């Protein structure tokens, strides 16, 4: 008789987990934006540790080949995104190419911002040796960078930093996943 009640308890737990997975999917889908774990735990009425376990299990489920979306964690916030290998099909639906490649100038500017943020346009121009106005405008329009305050110097120039969209665009969870500048320097020395 004990084994029957243990089996019933395990079935209830599995059923409850599936229900939580369903709720998490719904709230992340409807919110359309990343949510932090505390918000999710509050909605589920669960503690943060259990919510974290649920999110990790759901994340593994989405990583299976037959799934079309992923659950990603960026800066301790969770969101649903489409798998990158499906982007051409999603673009057909949207009839836009939002992932058009960035120009060399925009990529150079973005790399400088990523590794030196927060940074002003003048500082970017000094590093590149040319004006960066157009590249900065392109990056702002694509929401890859944002204004992140003003520098406390004469003229109070705008400082720029990366956005969560930058992380999504490049499939990163946080900036710590970026390769270090030392890795680039070593690679270029080995090539030269």
mmCIF file with all atom_site columns, N, CA and C in Angstrom, residues 72 74-75 99 102 106-107 109-115 117 139 142-146 161-179:
data_model
loop_
_atom_site.group_PDB
_atom_site.id
_atom_site.type_symbol
_atom_site.label_atom_id
_atom_site.label_alt_id
_atom_site.label_comp_id
_atom_site.label_asym_id
_atom_site.label_entity_id
_atom_site.label_seq_id
_atom_site.pdbx_PDB_ins_code
_atom_site.Cartn_x
_atom_site.Cartn_y
_atom_site.Cartn_z
_atom_site.occupancy
_atom_site.B_iso_or_equiv
_atom_site.pdbx_formal_charge
_atom_site.auth_seq_id
_atom_site.auth_comp_id
_atom_site.auth_asym_id
_atom_site.auth_atom_id
_atom_site.pdbx_PDB_model_num
ATOM 1   N N  . UNK A 1 72  ? 16.276 31.293 -22.794 1.00 0.00 ? 72  UNK A N  1
ATOM 2   C CA . UNK A 1 72  ? 17.617 31.766 -22.479 1.00 0.00 ? 72  UNK A CA 1
ATOM 3   C C  . UNK A 1 72  ? 17.596 32.652 -21.251 1.00 0.00 ? 72  UNK A C  1
ATOM 4   N N  . UNK A 1 74  ? 19.529 35.829 -19.696 1.00 0.00 ? 74  UNK A N  1
ATOM 5   C CA . UNK A 1 74  ? 20.423 36.959 -19.957 1.00 0.00 ? 74  UNK A CA 1
ATOM 6   C C  . UNK A 1 74  ? 20.403 37.861 -18.740 1.00 0.00 ? 74  UNK A C  1
ATOM 7   N N  . UNK A 1 75  ? 21.571 38.050 -18.159 1.00 0.00 ? 75  UNK A N  1
ATOM 8   C CA . UNK A 1 75  ? 21.667 38.938 -16.994 1.00 0.00 ? 75  UNK A CA 1
ATOM 9   C C  . UNK A 1 75  ? 20.615 38.585 -15.939 1.00 0.00 ? 75  UNK A C  1
ATOM 10  N N  . UNK A 1 99  ? 18.118 40.765 -39.664 1.00 0.00 ? 99  UNK A N  1
ATOM 11  C CA . UNK A 1 99  ? 19.471 40.331 -39.314 1.00 0.00 ? 99  UNK A CA 1
ATOM 12  C C  . UNK A 1 99  ? 20.452 40.636 -40.448 1.00 0.00 ? 99  UNK A C  1
ATOM 13  N N  . UNK A 1 102 ? 25.869 43.731 -40.511 1.00 0.00 ? 102 UNK A N  1
ATOM 14  C CA . UNK A 1 102 ? 26.305 45.076 -40.162 1.00 0.00 ? 102 UNK A CA 1
ATOM 15  C C  . UNK A 1 102 ? 27.503 45.445 -41.026 1.00 0.00 ? 102 UNK A C  1
ATOM 16  N N  . UNK A 1 106 ? 30.184 49.643 -38.621 1.00 0.00 ? 106 UNK A N  1
ATOM 17  C CA . UNK A 1 106 ? 29.278 49.381 -37.494 1.00 0.00 ? 106 UNK A CA 1
ATOM 18  C C  . UNK A 1 106 ? 29.845 48.288 -36.592 1.00 0.00 ? 106 UNK A C  1
ATOM 19  N N  . UNK A 1 107 ? 30.423 47.237 -37.202 1.00 0.00 ? 107 UNK A N  1
ATOM 20  C CA . UNK A 1 107 ? 31.024 46.162 -36.398 1.00 0.00 ? 107 UNK A CA 1
ATOM 21  C C  . UNK A 1 107 ? 32.211 46.661 -35.591 1.00 0.00 ? 107 UNK A C  1
ATOM 22  N N  . UNK A 1 109 ? 32.727 49.718 -34.573 1.00 0.00 ? 109 UNK A N  1
ATOM 23  C CA . UNK A 1 109 ? 32.181 50.591 -33.530 1.00 0.00 ? 109 UNK A CA 1
ATOM 24  C C  . UNK A 1 109 ? 31.557 49.763 -32.417 1.00 0.00 ? 109 UNK A C  1
ATOM 25  N N  . UNK A 1 110 ? 30.804 48.747 -32.788 1.00 0.00 ? 110 UNK A N  1
ATOM 26  C CA . UNK A 1 110 ? 30.170 47.876 -31.797 1.00 0.00 ? 110 UNK A CA 1
ATOM 27  C C  . UNK A 1 110 ? 31.215 47.168 -30.947 1.00 0.00 ? 110 UNK A C  1
ATOM 28  N N  . UNK A 1 111 ? 32.274 46.670 -31.565 1.00 0.00 ? 111 UNK A N  1
ATOM 29  C CA . UNK A 1 111 ? 33.336 45.993 -30.810 1.00 0.00 ? 111 UNK A CA 1
ATOM 30  C C  . UNK A 1 111 ? 33.975 46.944 -29.806 1.00 0.00 ? 111 UNK A C  1
ATOM 31  N N  . UNK A 1 112 ? 34.211 48.168 -30.211 1.00 0.00 ? 112 UNK A N  1
ATOM 32  C CA . UNK A 1 112 ? 34.804 49.157 -29.300 1.00 0.00 ? 112 UNK A CA 1
ATOM 33  C C  . UNK A 1 112 ? 33.865 49.407 -28.125 1.00 0.00 ? 112 UNK A C  1
ATOM 34  N N  . UNK A 1 113 ? 32.583 49.564 -28.419 1.00 0.00 ? 113 UNK A N  1
ATOM 35  C CA . UNK A 1 113 ? 31.604 49.815 -27.357 1.00 0.00 ? 113 UNK A CA 1
ATOM 36  C C  . UNK A 1 113 ? 31.525 48.623 -26.407 1.00 0.00 ? 113 UNK A C  1
ATOM 37  N N  . UNK A 1 114 ? 31.506 47.405 -26.957 1.00 0.00 ? 114 UNK A N  1
ATOM 38  C CA . UNK A 1 114 ? 31.401 46.202 -26.128 1.00 0.00 ? 114 UNK A CA 1
ATOM 39  C C  . UNK A 1 114 ? 32.544 46.145 -25.115 1.00 0.00 ? 114 UNK A C  1
ATOM 40  N N  . UNK A 1 115 ? 33.758 46.392 -25.587 1.00 0.00 ? 115 UNK A N  1
ATOM 41  C CA . UNK A 1 115 ? 34.925 46.211 -24.721 1.00 0.00 ? 115 UNK A CA 1
ATOM 42  C C  . UNK A 1 115 ? 35.302 47.447 -23.910 1.00 0.00 ? 115 UNK A C  1
ATOM 43  N N  . UNK A 1 117 ? 32.790 49.958 -22.872 1.00 0.00 ? 117 UNK A N  1
ATOM 44  C CA . UNK A 1 117 ? 31.606 50.641 -22.366 1.00 0.00 ? 117 UNK A CA 1
ATOM 45  C C  . UNK A 1 117 ? 31.702 50.960 -20.890 1.00 0.00 ? 117 UNK A C  1
ATOM 46  N N  . UNK A 1 139 ? 23.595 51.377 -35.071 1.00 0.00 ? 139 UNK A N  1
ATOM 47  C CA . UNK A 1 139 ? 23.550 50.501 -33.891 1.00 0.00 ? 139 UNK A CA 1
ATOM 48  C C  . UNK A 1 139 ? 22.418 50.897 -32.952 1.00 0.00 ? 139 UNK A C  1
ATOM 49  N N  . UNK A 1 142 ? 19.112 49.704 -34.488 1.00 0.00 ? 142 UNK A N  1
ATOM 50  C CA . UNK A 1 142 ? 18.940 48.252 -34.337 1.00 0.00 ? 142 UNK A CA 1
ATOM 51  C C  . UNK A 1 142 ? 18.837 47.841 -32.871 1.00 0.00 ? 142 UNK A C  1
ATOM 52  N N  . UNK A 1 143 ? 18.897 48.803 -31.992 1.00 0.00 ? 143 UNK A N  1
ATOM 53  C CA . UNK A 1 143 ? 18.782 48.562 -30.551 1.00 0.00 ? 143 UNK A CA 1
ATOM 54  C C  . UNK A 1 143 ? 19.904 47.669 -30.020 1.00 0.00 ? 143 UNK A C  1
ATOM 55  N N  . UNK A 1 144 ? 21.068 47.709 -30.645 1.00 0.00 ? 144 UNK A N  1
ATOM 56  C CA . UNK A 1 144 ? 22.221 46.937 -30.173 1.00 0.00 ? 144 UNK A CA 1
ATOM 57  C C  . UNK A 1 144 ? 23.004 47.722 -29.134 1.00 0.00 ? 144 UNK A C  1
ATOM 58  N N  . UNK A 1 145 ? 22.879 49.056 -29.179 1.00 0.00 ? 145 UNK A N  1
ATOM 59  C CA . UNK A 1 145 ? 23.492 49.912 -28.167 1.00 0.00 ? 145 UNK A CA 1
ATOM 60  C C  . UNK A 1 145 ? 22.454 50.901 -27.670 1.00 0.00 ? 145 UNK A C  1
ATOM 61  N N  . UNK A 1 146 ? 22.782 51.552 -26.565 1.00 0.00 ? 146 UNK A N  1
ATOM 62  C CA . UNK A 1 146 ? 21.872 52.548 -25.992 1.00 0.00 ? 146 UNK A CA 1
ATOM 63  C C  . UNK A 1 146 ? 22.702 53.649 -25.336 1.00 0.00 ? 146 UNK A C  1
ATOM 64  N N  . UNK A 1 161 ? 26.517 52.121 -24.345 1.00 0.00 ? 161 UNK A N  1
ATOM 65  C CA . UNK A 1 161 ? 26.741 50.762 -23.865 1.00 0.00 ? 161 UNK A CA 1
ATOM 66  C C  . UNK A 1 161 ? 25.848 49.808 -24.642 1.00 0.00 ? 161 UNK A C  1
ATOM 67  N N  . UNK A 1 162 ? 26.044 48.528 -24.426 1.00 0.00 ? 162 UNK A N  1
ATOM 68  C CA . UNK A 1 162 ? 25.259 47.523 -25.142 1.00 0.00 ? 162 UNK A CA 1
ATOM 69  C C  . UNK A 1 162 ? 23.901 47.309 -24.472 1.00 0.00 ? 162 UNK A C  1
ATOM 70  N N  . UNK A 1 163 ? 22.995 46.664 -25.201 1.00 0.00 ? 163 UNK A N  1
ATOM 71  C CA . UNK A 1 163 ? 21.635 46.390 -24.719 1.00 0.00 ? 163 UNK A CA 1
ATOM 72  C C  . UNK A 1 163 ? 21.422 44.880 -24.578 1.00 0.00 ? 163 UNK A C  1
ATOM 73  N N  . UNK A 1 164 ? 20.286 44.510 -24.025 1.00 0.00 ? 164 UNK A N  1
ATOM 74  C CA . UNK A 1 164 ? 19.899 43.095 -23.982 1.00 0.00 ? 164 UNK A CA 1
ATOM 75  C C  . UNK A 1 164 ? 19.681 42.562 -25.394 1.00 0.00 ? 164 UNK A C  1
ATOM 76  N N  . UNK A 1 165 ? 19.247 43.432 -26.302 1.00 0.00 ? 165 UNK A N  1
ATOM 77  C CA . UNK A 1 165 ? 19.070 43.022 -27.696 1.00 0.00 ? 165 UNK A CA 1
ATOM 78  C C  . UNK A 1 165 ? 20.414 42.608 -28.298 1.00 0.00 ? 165 UNK A C  1
ATOM 79  N N  . UNK A 1 166 ? 21.482 43.295 -27.913 1.00 0.00 ? 166 UNK A N  1
ATOM 80  C CA . UNK A 1 166 ? 22.829 42.905 -28.354 1.00 0.00 ? 166 UNK A CA 1
ATOM 81  C C  . UNK A 1 166 ? 23.113 41.469 -27.919 1.00 0.00 ? 166 UNK A C  1
ATOM 82  N N  . UNK A 1 167 ? 22.807 41.151 -26.663 1.00 0.00 ? 167 UNK A N  1
ATOM 83  C CA . UNK A 1 167 ? 23.032 39.800 -26.153 1.00 0.00 ? 167 UNK A CA 1
ATOM 84  C C  . UNK A 1 167 ? 22.213 38.787 -26.944 1.00 0.00 ? 167 UNK A C  1
ATOM 85  N N  . UNK A 1 168 ? 20.938 39.102 -27.179 1.00 0.00 ? 168 UNK A N  1
ATOM 86  C CA . UNK A 1 168 ? 20.072 38.199 -27.956 1.00 0.00 ? 168 UNK A CA 1
ATOM 87  C C  . UNK A 1 168 ? 20.604 38.023 -29.373 1.00 0.00 ? 168 UNK A C  1
ATOM 88  N N  . UNK A 1 169 ? 20.973 39.111 -30.013 1.00 0.00 ? 169 UNK A N  1
ATOM 89  C CA . UNK A 1 169 ? 21.434 39.103 -31.400 1.00 0.00 ? 169 UNK A CA 1
ATOM 90  C C  . UNK A 1 169 ? 22.643 38.184 -31.577 1.00 0.00 ? 169 UNK A C  1
ATOM 91  N N  . UNK A 1 170 ? 23.536 38.190 -30.600 1.00 0.00 ? 170 UNK A N  1
ATOM 92  C CA . UNK A 1 170 ? 24.744 37.385 -30.693 1.00 0.00 ? 170 UNK A CA 1
ATOM 93  C C  . UNK A 1 170 ? 24.657 36.086 -29.886 1.00 0.00 ? 170 UNK A C  1
ATOM 94  N N  . UNK A 1 171 ? 23.470 35.783 -29.325 1.00 0.00 ? 171 UNK A N  1
ATOM 95  C CA . UNK A 1 171 ? 23.261 34.515 -28.616 1.00 0.00 ? 171 UNK A CA 1
ATOM 96  C C  . UNK A 1 171 ? 24.051 34.403 -27.325 1.00 0.00 ? 171 UNK A C  1
ATOM 97  N N  . UNK A 1 172 ? 24.194 35.513 -26.615 1.00 0.00 ? 172 UNK A N  1
ATOM 98  C CA . UNK A 1 172 ? 24.950 35.529 -25.361 1.00 0.00 ? 172 UNK A CA 1
ATOM 99  C C  . UNK A 1 172 ? 23.990 35.650 -24.184 1.00 0.00 ? 172 UNK A C  1
ATOM 100 N N  . UNK A 1 173 ? 24.411 35.105 -23.054 1.00 0.00 ? 173 UNK A N  1
ATOM 101 C CA . UNK A 1 173 ? 23.612 35.266 -21.848 1.00 0.00 ? 173 UNK A CA 1
ATOM 102 C C  . UNK A 1 173 ? 24.038 36.513 -21.083 1.00 0.00 ? 173 UNK A C  1
ATOM 103 N N  . UNK A 1 174 ? 25.331 36.846 -21.174 1.00 0.00 ? 174 UNK A N  1
ATOM 104 C CA . UNK A 1 174 ? 25.849 38.040 -20.523 1.00 0.00 ? 174 UNK A CA 1
ATOM 105 C C  . UNK A 1 174 ? 27.172 38.428 -21.175 1.00 0.00 ? 174 UNK A C  1
ATOM 106 N N  . UNK A 1 175 ? 27.700 39.581 -20.820 1.00 0.00 ? 175 UNK A N  1
ATOM 107 C CA . UNK A 1 175 ? 28.931 40.071 -21.449 1.00 0.00 ? 175 UNK A CA 1
ATOM 108 C C  . UNK A 1 175 ? 30.158 39.252 -21.064 1.00 0.00 ? 175 UNK A C  1
ATOM 109 N N  . UNK A 1 176 ? 30.078 38.518 -19.967 1.00 0.00 ? 176 UNK A N  1
ATOM 110 C CA . UNK A 1 176 ? 31.210 37.682 -19.554 1.00 0.00 ? 176 UNK A CA 1
ATOM 111 C C  . UNK A 1 176 ? 31.486 36.575 -20.572 1.00 0.00 ? 176 UNK A C  1
ATOM 112 N N  . UNK A 1 177 ? 30.521 36.250 -21.421 1.00 0.00 ? 177 UNK A N  1
ATOM 113 C CA . UNK A 1 177 ? 30.717 35.223 -22.441 1.00 0.00 ? 177 UNK A CA 1
ATOM 114 C C  . UNK A 1 177 ? 31.506 35.734 -23.643 1.00 0.00 ? 177 UNK A C  1
ATOM 115 N N  . UNK A 1 178 ? 31.737 37.035 -23.698 1.00 0.00 ? 178 UNK A N  1
ATOM 116 C CA . UNK A 1 178 ? 32.546 37.593 -24.790 1.00 0.00 ? 178 UNK A CA 1
ATOM 117 C C  . UNK A 1 178 ? 33.997 37.147 -24.604 1.00 0.00 ? 178 UNK A C  1
ATOM 118 N N  . UNK A 1 179 ? 34.686 36.844 -25.697 1.00 0.00 ? 179 UNK A N  1
ATOM 119 C CA . UNK A 1 179 ? 36.110 36.499 -25.565 1.00 0.00 ? 179 UNK A CA 1
ATOM 120 C C  . UNK A 1 179 ? 36.883 37.698 -25.038 1.00 0.00 ? 179 UNK A C  1
#
